[in-house]
Coordinates of C-alpha atoms and ligand atoms in Angstrom, one line a residue:
X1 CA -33.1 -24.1 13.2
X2 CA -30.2 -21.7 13.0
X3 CA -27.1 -23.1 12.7
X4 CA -23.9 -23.4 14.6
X5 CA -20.3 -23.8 13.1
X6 CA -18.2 -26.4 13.4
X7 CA -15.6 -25.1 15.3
X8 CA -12.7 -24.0 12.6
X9 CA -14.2 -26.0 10.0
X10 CA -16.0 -23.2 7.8
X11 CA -18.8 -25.6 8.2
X12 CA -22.0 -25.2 9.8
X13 CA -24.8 -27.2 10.9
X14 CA -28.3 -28.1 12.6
X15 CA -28.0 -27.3 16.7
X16 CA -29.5 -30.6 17.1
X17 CA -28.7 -34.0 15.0
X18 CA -29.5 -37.2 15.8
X19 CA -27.3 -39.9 17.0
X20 CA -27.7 -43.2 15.6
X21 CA -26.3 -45.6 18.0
X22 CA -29.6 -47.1 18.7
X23 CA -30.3 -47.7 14.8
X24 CA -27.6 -50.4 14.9
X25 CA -30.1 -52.6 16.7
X26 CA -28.5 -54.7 19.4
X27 CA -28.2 -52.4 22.1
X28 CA -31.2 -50.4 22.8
X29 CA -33.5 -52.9 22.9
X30 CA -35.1 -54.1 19.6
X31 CA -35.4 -52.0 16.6
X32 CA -37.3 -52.4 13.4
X33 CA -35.0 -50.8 10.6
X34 CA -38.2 -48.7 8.8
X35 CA -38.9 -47.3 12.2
X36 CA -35.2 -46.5 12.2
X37 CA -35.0 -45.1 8.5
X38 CA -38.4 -43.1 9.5
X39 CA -36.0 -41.3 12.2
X40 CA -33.6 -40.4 9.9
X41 CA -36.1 -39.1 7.3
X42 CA -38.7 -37.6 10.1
X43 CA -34.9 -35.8 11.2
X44 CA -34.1 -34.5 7.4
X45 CA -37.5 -33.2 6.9
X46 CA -37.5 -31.4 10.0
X47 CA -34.5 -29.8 9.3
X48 CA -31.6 -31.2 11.2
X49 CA -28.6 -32.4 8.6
X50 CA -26.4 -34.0 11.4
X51 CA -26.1 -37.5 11.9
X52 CA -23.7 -39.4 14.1
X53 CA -22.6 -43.1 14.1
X54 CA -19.8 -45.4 14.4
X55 CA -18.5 -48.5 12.4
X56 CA -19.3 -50.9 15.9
X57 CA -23.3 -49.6 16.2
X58 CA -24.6 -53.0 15.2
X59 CA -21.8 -53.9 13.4
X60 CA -22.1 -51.9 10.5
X61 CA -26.1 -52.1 10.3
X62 CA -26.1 -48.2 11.4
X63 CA -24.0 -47.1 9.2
X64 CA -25.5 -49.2 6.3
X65 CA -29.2 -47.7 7.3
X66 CA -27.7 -43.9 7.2
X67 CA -26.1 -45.0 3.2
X68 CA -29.9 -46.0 2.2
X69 CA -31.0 -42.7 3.9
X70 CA -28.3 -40.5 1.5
X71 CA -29.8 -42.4 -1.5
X72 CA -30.9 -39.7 -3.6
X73 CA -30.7 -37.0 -0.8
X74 CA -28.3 -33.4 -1.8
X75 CA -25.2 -35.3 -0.5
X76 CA -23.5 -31.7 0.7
X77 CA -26.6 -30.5 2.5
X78 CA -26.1 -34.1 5.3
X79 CA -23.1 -33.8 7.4
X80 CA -22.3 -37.6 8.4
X81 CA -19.8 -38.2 11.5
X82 CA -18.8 -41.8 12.0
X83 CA -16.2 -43.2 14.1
X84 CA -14.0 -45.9 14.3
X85 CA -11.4 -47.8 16.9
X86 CA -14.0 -50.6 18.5
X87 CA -12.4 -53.8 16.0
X88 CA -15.8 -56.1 15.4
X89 CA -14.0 -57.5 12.2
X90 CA -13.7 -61.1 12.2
X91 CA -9.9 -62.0 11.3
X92 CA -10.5 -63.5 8.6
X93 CA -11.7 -60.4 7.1
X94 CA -9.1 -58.4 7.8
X95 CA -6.3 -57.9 5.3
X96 CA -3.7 -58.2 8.1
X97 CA -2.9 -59.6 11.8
X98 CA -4.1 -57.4 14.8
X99 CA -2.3 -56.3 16.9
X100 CA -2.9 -56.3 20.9
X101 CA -4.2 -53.2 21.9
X102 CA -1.9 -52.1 24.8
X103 CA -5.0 -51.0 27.6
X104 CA -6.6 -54.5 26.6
X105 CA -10.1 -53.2 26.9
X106 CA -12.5 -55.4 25.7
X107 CA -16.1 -53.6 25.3
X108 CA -20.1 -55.7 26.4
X109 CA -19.8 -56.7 23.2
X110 CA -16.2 -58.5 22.9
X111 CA -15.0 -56.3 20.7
X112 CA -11.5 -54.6 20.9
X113 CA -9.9 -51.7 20.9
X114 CA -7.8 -51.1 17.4
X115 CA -6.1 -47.8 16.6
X116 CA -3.4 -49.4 14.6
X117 CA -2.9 -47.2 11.1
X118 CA -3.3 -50.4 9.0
X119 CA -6.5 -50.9 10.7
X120 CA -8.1 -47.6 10.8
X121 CA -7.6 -47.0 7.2
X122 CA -9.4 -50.5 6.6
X123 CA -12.2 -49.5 8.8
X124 CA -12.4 -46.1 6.8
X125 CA -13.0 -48.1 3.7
X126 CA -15.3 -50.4 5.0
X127 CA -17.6 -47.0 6.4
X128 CA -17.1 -45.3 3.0
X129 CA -18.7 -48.4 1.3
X130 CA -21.3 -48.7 4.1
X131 CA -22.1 -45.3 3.8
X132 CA -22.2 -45.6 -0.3
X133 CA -20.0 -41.7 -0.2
X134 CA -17.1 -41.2 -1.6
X135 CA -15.7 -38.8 1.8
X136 CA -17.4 -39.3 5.6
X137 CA -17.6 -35.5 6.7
X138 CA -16.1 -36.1 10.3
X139 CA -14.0 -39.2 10.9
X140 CA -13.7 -39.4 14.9
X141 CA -11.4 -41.9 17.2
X142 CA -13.7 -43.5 19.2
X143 CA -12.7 -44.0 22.5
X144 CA -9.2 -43.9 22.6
X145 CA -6.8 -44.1 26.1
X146 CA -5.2 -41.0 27.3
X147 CA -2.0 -42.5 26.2
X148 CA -3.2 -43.2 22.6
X149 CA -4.2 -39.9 22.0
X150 CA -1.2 -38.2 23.6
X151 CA 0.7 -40.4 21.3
X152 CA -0.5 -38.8 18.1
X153 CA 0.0 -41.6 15.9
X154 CA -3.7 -42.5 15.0
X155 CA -4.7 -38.8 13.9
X156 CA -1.5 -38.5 11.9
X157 CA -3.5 -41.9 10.2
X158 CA -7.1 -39.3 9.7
X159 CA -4.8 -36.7 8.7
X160 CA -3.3 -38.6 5.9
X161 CA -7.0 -39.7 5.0
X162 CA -8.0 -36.4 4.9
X163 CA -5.1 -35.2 2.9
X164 CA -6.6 -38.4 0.3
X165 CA -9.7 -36.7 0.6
X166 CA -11.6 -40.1 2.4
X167 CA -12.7 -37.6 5.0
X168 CA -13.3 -34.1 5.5
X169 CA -12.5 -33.9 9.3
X170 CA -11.3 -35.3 12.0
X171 CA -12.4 -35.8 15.4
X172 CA -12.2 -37.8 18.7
X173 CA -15.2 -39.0 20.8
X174 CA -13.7 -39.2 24.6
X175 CA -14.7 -40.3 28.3
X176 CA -12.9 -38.1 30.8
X177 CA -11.8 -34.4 31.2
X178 CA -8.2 -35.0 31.0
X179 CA -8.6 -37.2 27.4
X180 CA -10.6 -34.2 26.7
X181 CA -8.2 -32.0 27.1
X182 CA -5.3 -33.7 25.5
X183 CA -7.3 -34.0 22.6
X184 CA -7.2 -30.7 22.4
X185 CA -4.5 -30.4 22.9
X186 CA -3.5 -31.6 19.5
X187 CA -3.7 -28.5 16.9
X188 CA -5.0 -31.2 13.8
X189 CA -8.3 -32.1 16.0
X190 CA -11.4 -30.3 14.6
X191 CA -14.2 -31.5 16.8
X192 CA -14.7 -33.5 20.0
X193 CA -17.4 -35.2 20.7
X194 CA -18.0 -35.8 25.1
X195 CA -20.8 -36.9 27.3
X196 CA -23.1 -33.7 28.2
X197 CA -26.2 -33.7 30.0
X198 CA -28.0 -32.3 33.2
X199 CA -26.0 -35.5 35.3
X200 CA -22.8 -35.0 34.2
X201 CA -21.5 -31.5 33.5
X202 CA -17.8 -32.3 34.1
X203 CA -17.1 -30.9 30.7
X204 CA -18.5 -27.7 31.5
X205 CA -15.8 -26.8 34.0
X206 CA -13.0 -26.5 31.6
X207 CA -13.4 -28.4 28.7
X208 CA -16.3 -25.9 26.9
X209 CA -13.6 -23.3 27.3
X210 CA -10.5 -24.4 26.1
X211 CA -12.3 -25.8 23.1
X212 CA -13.8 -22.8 22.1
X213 CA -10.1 -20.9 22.5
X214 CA -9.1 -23.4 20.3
X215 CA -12.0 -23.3 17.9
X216 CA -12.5 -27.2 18.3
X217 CA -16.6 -28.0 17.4
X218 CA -18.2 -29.7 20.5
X219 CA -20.4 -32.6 20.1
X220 CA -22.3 -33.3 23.3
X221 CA -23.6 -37.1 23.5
X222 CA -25.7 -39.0 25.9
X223 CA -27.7 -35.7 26.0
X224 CA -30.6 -37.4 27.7
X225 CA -28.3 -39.8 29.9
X226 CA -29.3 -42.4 27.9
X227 CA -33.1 -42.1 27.9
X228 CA -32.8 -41.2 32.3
X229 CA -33.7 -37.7 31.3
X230 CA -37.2 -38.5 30.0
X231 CA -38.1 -39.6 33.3
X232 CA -39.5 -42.9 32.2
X233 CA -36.8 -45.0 33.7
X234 CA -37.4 -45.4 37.6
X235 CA -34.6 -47.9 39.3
X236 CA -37.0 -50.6 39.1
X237 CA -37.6 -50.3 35.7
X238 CA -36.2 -53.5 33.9
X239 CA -34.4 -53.4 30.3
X240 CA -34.8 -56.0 27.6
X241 CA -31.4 -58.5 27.2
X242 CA -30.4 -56.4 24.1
X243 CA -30.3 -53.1 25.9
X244 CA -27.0 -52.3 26.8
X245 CA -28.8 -50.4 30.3
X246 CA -29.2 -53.3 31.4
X247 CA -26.1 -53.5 33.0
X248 CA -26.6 -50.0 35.1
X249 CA -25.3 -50.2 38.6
X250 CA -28.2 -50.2 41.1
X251 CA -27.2 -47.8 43.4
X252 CA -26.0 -45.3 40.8
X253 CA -29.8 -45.3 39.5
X254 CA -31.3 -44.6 43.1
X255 CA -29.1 -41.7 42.8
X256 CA -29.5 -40.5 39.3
X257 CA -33.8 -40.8 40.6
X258 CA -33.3 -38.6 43.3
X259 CA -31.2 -36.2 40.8
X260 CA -34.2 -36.5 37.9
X261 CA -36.9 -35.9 40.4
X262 CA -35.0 -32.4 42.3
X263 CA -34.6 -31.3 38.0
X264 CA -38.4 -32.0 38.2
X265 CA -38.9 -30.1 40.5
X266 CA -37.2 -27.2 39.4
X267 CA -38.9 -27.3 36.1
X268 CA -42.5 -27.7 37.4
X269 CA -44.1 -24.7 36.5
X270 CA -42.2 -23.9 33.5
X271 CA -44.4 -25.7 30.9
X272 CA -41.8 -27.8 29.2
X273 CA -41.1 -31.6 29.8
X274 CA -37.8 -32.3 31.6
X275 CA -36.7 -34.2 28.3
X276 CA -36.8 -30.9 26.1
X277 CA -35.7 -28.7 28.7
X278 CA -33.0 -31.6 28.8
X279 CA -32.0 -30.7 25.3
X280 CA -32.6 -26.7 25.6
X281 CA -30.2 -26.6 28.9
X282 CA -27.4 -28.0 26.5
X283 CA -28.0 -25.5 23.7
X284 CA -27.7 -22.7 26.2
X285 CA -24.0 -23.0 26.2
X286 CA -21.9 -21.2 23.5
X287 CA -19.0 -24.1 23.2
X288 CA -21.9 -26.9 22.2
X289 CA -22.0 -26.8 17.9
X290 CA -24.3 -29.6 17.8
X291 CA -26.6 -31.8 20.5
X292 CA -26.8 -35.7 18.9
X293 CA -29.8 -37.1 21.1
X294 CA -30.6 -40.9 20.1
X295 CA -33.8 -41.8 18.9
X296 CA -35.0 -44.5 17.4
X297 CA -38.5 -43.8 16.1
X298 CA -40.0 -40.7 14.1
X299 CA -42.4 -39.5 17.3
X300 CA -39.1 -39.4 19.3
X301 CA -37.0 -37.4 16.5
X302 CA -40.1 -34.8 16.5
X303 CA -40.1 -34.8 20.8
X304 CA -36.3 -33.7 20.5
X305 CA -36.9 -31.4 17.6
X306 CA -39.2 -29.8 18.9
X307 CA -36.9 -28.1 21.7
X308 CA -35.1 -25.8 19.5
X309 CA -38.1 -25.0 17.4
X310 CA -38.9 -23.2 20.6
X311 CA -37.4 -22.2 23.4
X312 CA -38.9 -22.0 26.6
X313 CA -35.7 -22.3 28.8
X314 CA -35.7 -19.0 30.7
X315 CA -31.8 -17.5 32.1
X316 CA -33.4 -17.9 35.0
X317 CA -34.1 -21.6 34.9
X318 CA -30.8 -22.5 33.2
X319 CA -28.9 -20.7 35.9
X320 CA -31.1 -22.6 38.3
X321 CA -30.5 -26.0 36.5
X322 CA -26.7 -25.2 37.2
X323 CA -26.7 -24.1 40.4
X324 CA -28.6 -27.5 41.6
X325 CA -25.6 -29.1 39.4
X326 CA -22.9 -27.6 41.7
X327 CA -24.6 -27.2 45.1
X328 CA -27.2 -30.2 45.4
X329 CA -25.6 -32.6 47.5
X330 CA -26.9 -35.4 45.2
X331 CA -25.1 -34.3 42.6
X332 CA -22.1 -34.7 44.4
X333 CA -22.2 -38.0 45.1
X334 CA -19.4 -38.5 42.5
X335 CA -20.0 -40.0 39.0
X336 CA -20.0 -43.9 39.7
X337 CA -20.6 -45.4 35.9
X338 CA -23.7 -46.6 35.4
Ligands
NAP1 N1 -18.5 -43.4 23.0 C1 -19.2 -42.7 22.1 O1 -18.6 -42.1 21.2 C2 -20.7 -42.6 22.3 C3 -21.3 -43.2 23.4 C4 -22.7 -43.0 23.5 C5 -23.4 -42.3 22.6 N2 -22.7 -41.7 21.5 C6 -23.5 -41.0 20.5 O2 -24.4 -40.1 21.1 C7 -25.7 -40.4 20.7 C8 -26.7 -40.1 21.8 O3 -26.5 -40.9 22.9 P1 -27.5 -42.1 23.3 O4 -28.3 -42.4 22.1 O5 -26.6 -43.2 23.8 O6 -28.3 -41.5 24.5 P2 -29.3 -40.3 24.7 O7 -29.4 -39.5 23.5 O8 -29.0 -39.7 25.9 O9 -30.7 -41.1 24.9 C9 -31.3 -41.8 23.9 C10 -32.5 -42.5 24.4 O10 -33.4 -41.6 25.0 C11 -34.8 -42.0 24.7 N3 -35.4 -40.9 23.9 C12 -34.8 -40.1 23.0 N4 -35.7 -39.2 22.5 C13 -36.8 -39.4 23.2 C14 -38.1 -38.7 23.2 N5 -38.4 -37.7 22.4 N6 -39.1 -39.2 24.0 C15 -38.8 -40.2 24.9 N7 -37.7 -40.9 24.9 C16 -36.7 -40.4 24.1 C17 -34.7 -43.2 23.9 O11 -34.8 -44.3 24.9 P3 -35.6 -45.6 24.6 O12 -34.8 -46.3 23.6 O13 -35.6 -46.3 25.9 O14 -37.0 -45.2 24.1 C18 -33.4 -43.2 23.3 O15 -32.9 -44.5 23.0 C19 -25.7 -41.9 20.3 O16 -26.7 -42.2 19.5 C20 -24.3 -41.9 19.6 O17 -24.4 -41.3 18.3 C21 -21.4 -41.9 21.4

């Protein structure tokens, strides 16, 4: 695969990583960790180095799956991005009181939002030791409000943990546009990690830009909507307790259906499944260093692989794919969460 750089970073890595959210185990429906450590070996081998996480992704049990991965592995050939701000901590664990986080937001899984310096540089720790390395390669804010981030405070705390060498970069991974753009705002951020994929193209409209005027490395997430963008999920499809798409509005999958089945149909005599072509679309832009699609066994890892090994994506057909973006009238219908 050739490889991208990382924005201003000197750094450069595989177009395509994998994204380890579903290795934590409780929200993709059930995992069995050597599946999960086959994914991240079938990945290495196959020539992606890029893996991205976060402390809350089972609660530590993603992060502690990628540290058995770097066992014995060329340390500065795996670029590990991690993130931190969802508190899962019990108090009693924590070295000090938390404090309230001022938007309140609780995630599905109870936990809270925590930005506070004393608590992000006891998260880092805990990663570091999860991850068994002495520096994570790109420590990212996860989630923060648009008032958090214009605020500043809680990347002056990664700054000062990259000036102690605990991290190598820093990063934020964001919702909308406008936290997009303040982030970037912000001449310390290195990479910015945002939801990209053939449903939502918000990002593409301004976001892709600036960042590449700023030379800020682009992560784009969610790269197959979660899973939508394999085509296997019609609206009646029903997703075990532990699957966090479970809670999917009803009428936003009708609509996202109707959206999967026109990309179908643009894509039906090009010899490619809509899942690669999926993947291929998002490498087509410039701005993108690195696609993270989730997997969570080896023959899915190889299926995402495979669409940079070759590509089949015409001009033709990626113009296409974003014309149906900005004209359909489906894909107007506004971006209700799902
Ligand atoms: N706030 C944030 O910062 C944030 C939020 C979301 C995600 N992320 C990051 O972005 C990464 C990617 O997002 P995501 O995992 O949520 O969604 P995704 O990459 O859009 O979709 C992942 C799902 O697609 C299906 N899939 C993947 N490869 C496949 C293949 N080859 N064949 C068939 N099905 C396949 C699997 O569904 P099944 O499990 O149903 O088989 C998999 O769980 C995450 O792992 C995480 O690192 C960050």
């Amino acid at each position: 695969m050739k490889e991208r750089s990382l924005g201003s970073t000197g750094v450069k890595v595989s177009p395509i990583g994998l994204g380890c959210w579903a290795l934590g185990g409780n929200s993709y429906g059930n995992i069995r960790d050597e599946e999960s450590l086959g994914a991240l070996e079938t990945a290495w081998d196959s020539g992606a180095n890029f893996y991205d996480t976060a402390d809350v992704y089972g609660e530590g049990h993603s992060e502690n799956l990628i540290g058995k991965f770097l066992k014995g592995k060329p340390r500065d050939k795996i670029f590990v991005a991690t993130k931190a701000g969802w508190d899962f901590y019990p108090a009693d664990r924590k070295p000090f009181q938390r404090a309230a986080d001022a938007s309140g937001k609780i995630s599905h899984a109870g936990h809270h939002k925590n930005f506070e310096p004393a608590y992000l540089r006891f998260a880092c720790e805990q990663s570091l030791r999860r991850l068994g390395t002495e520096a994570i390669d790109l420590y990212q804010l996860h989630n923060p409000s648009l008032e958090q981030i214009q605020r500043g405070e809680a990347v002056g705390v990664l700054e000062k943990l990259k000036k102690e060498g605990k991290i190598r970069f820093l990063g934020i991974s964001v919702h909308t546009e406008a936290e997009a753009l303040a982030a970037i705002e912000d001449p310390r951020m290195e990479a910015l990690q945002v939801i990209f994929n053939l449903l939502d193209q918000r990002m593409k409209e301004k976001v892709f830009s600036e960042a590449q005027r700023k030379r800020v490395g682009i992560l784009a997430r969610e790269p197959l909507a979660s899973g939508l963008l394999t085509g296997k999920y019609a609206p009646s499809h029903e997703f075990p307790k532990n699957d966090h798409r479970r809670r999917w509005n009803a009428e936003k999958r009708e609509i996202d259906w109707k959206k999967i089945r026109l990309l179908q149909d643009v894509l039906k005599d090009q010899n490619i499944s809509l899942q690669q072509a999926a993947l291929e679309y998002i490498l087509a832009f410039e701005a993108v260093t690195v696609v993270i699609p989730g997997a969570k066994t080896p023959a899915q890892v190889t299926g995402n692989l495979q669409a940079s090994a070759a590509p089949r994506l015409t001009a033709e057909t990626v113009l296409a794919l974003r014309e149906l973006y900005g004209n359909e009238l489906v894909f107007k219908q506004g971006l209700i969460p799902r």
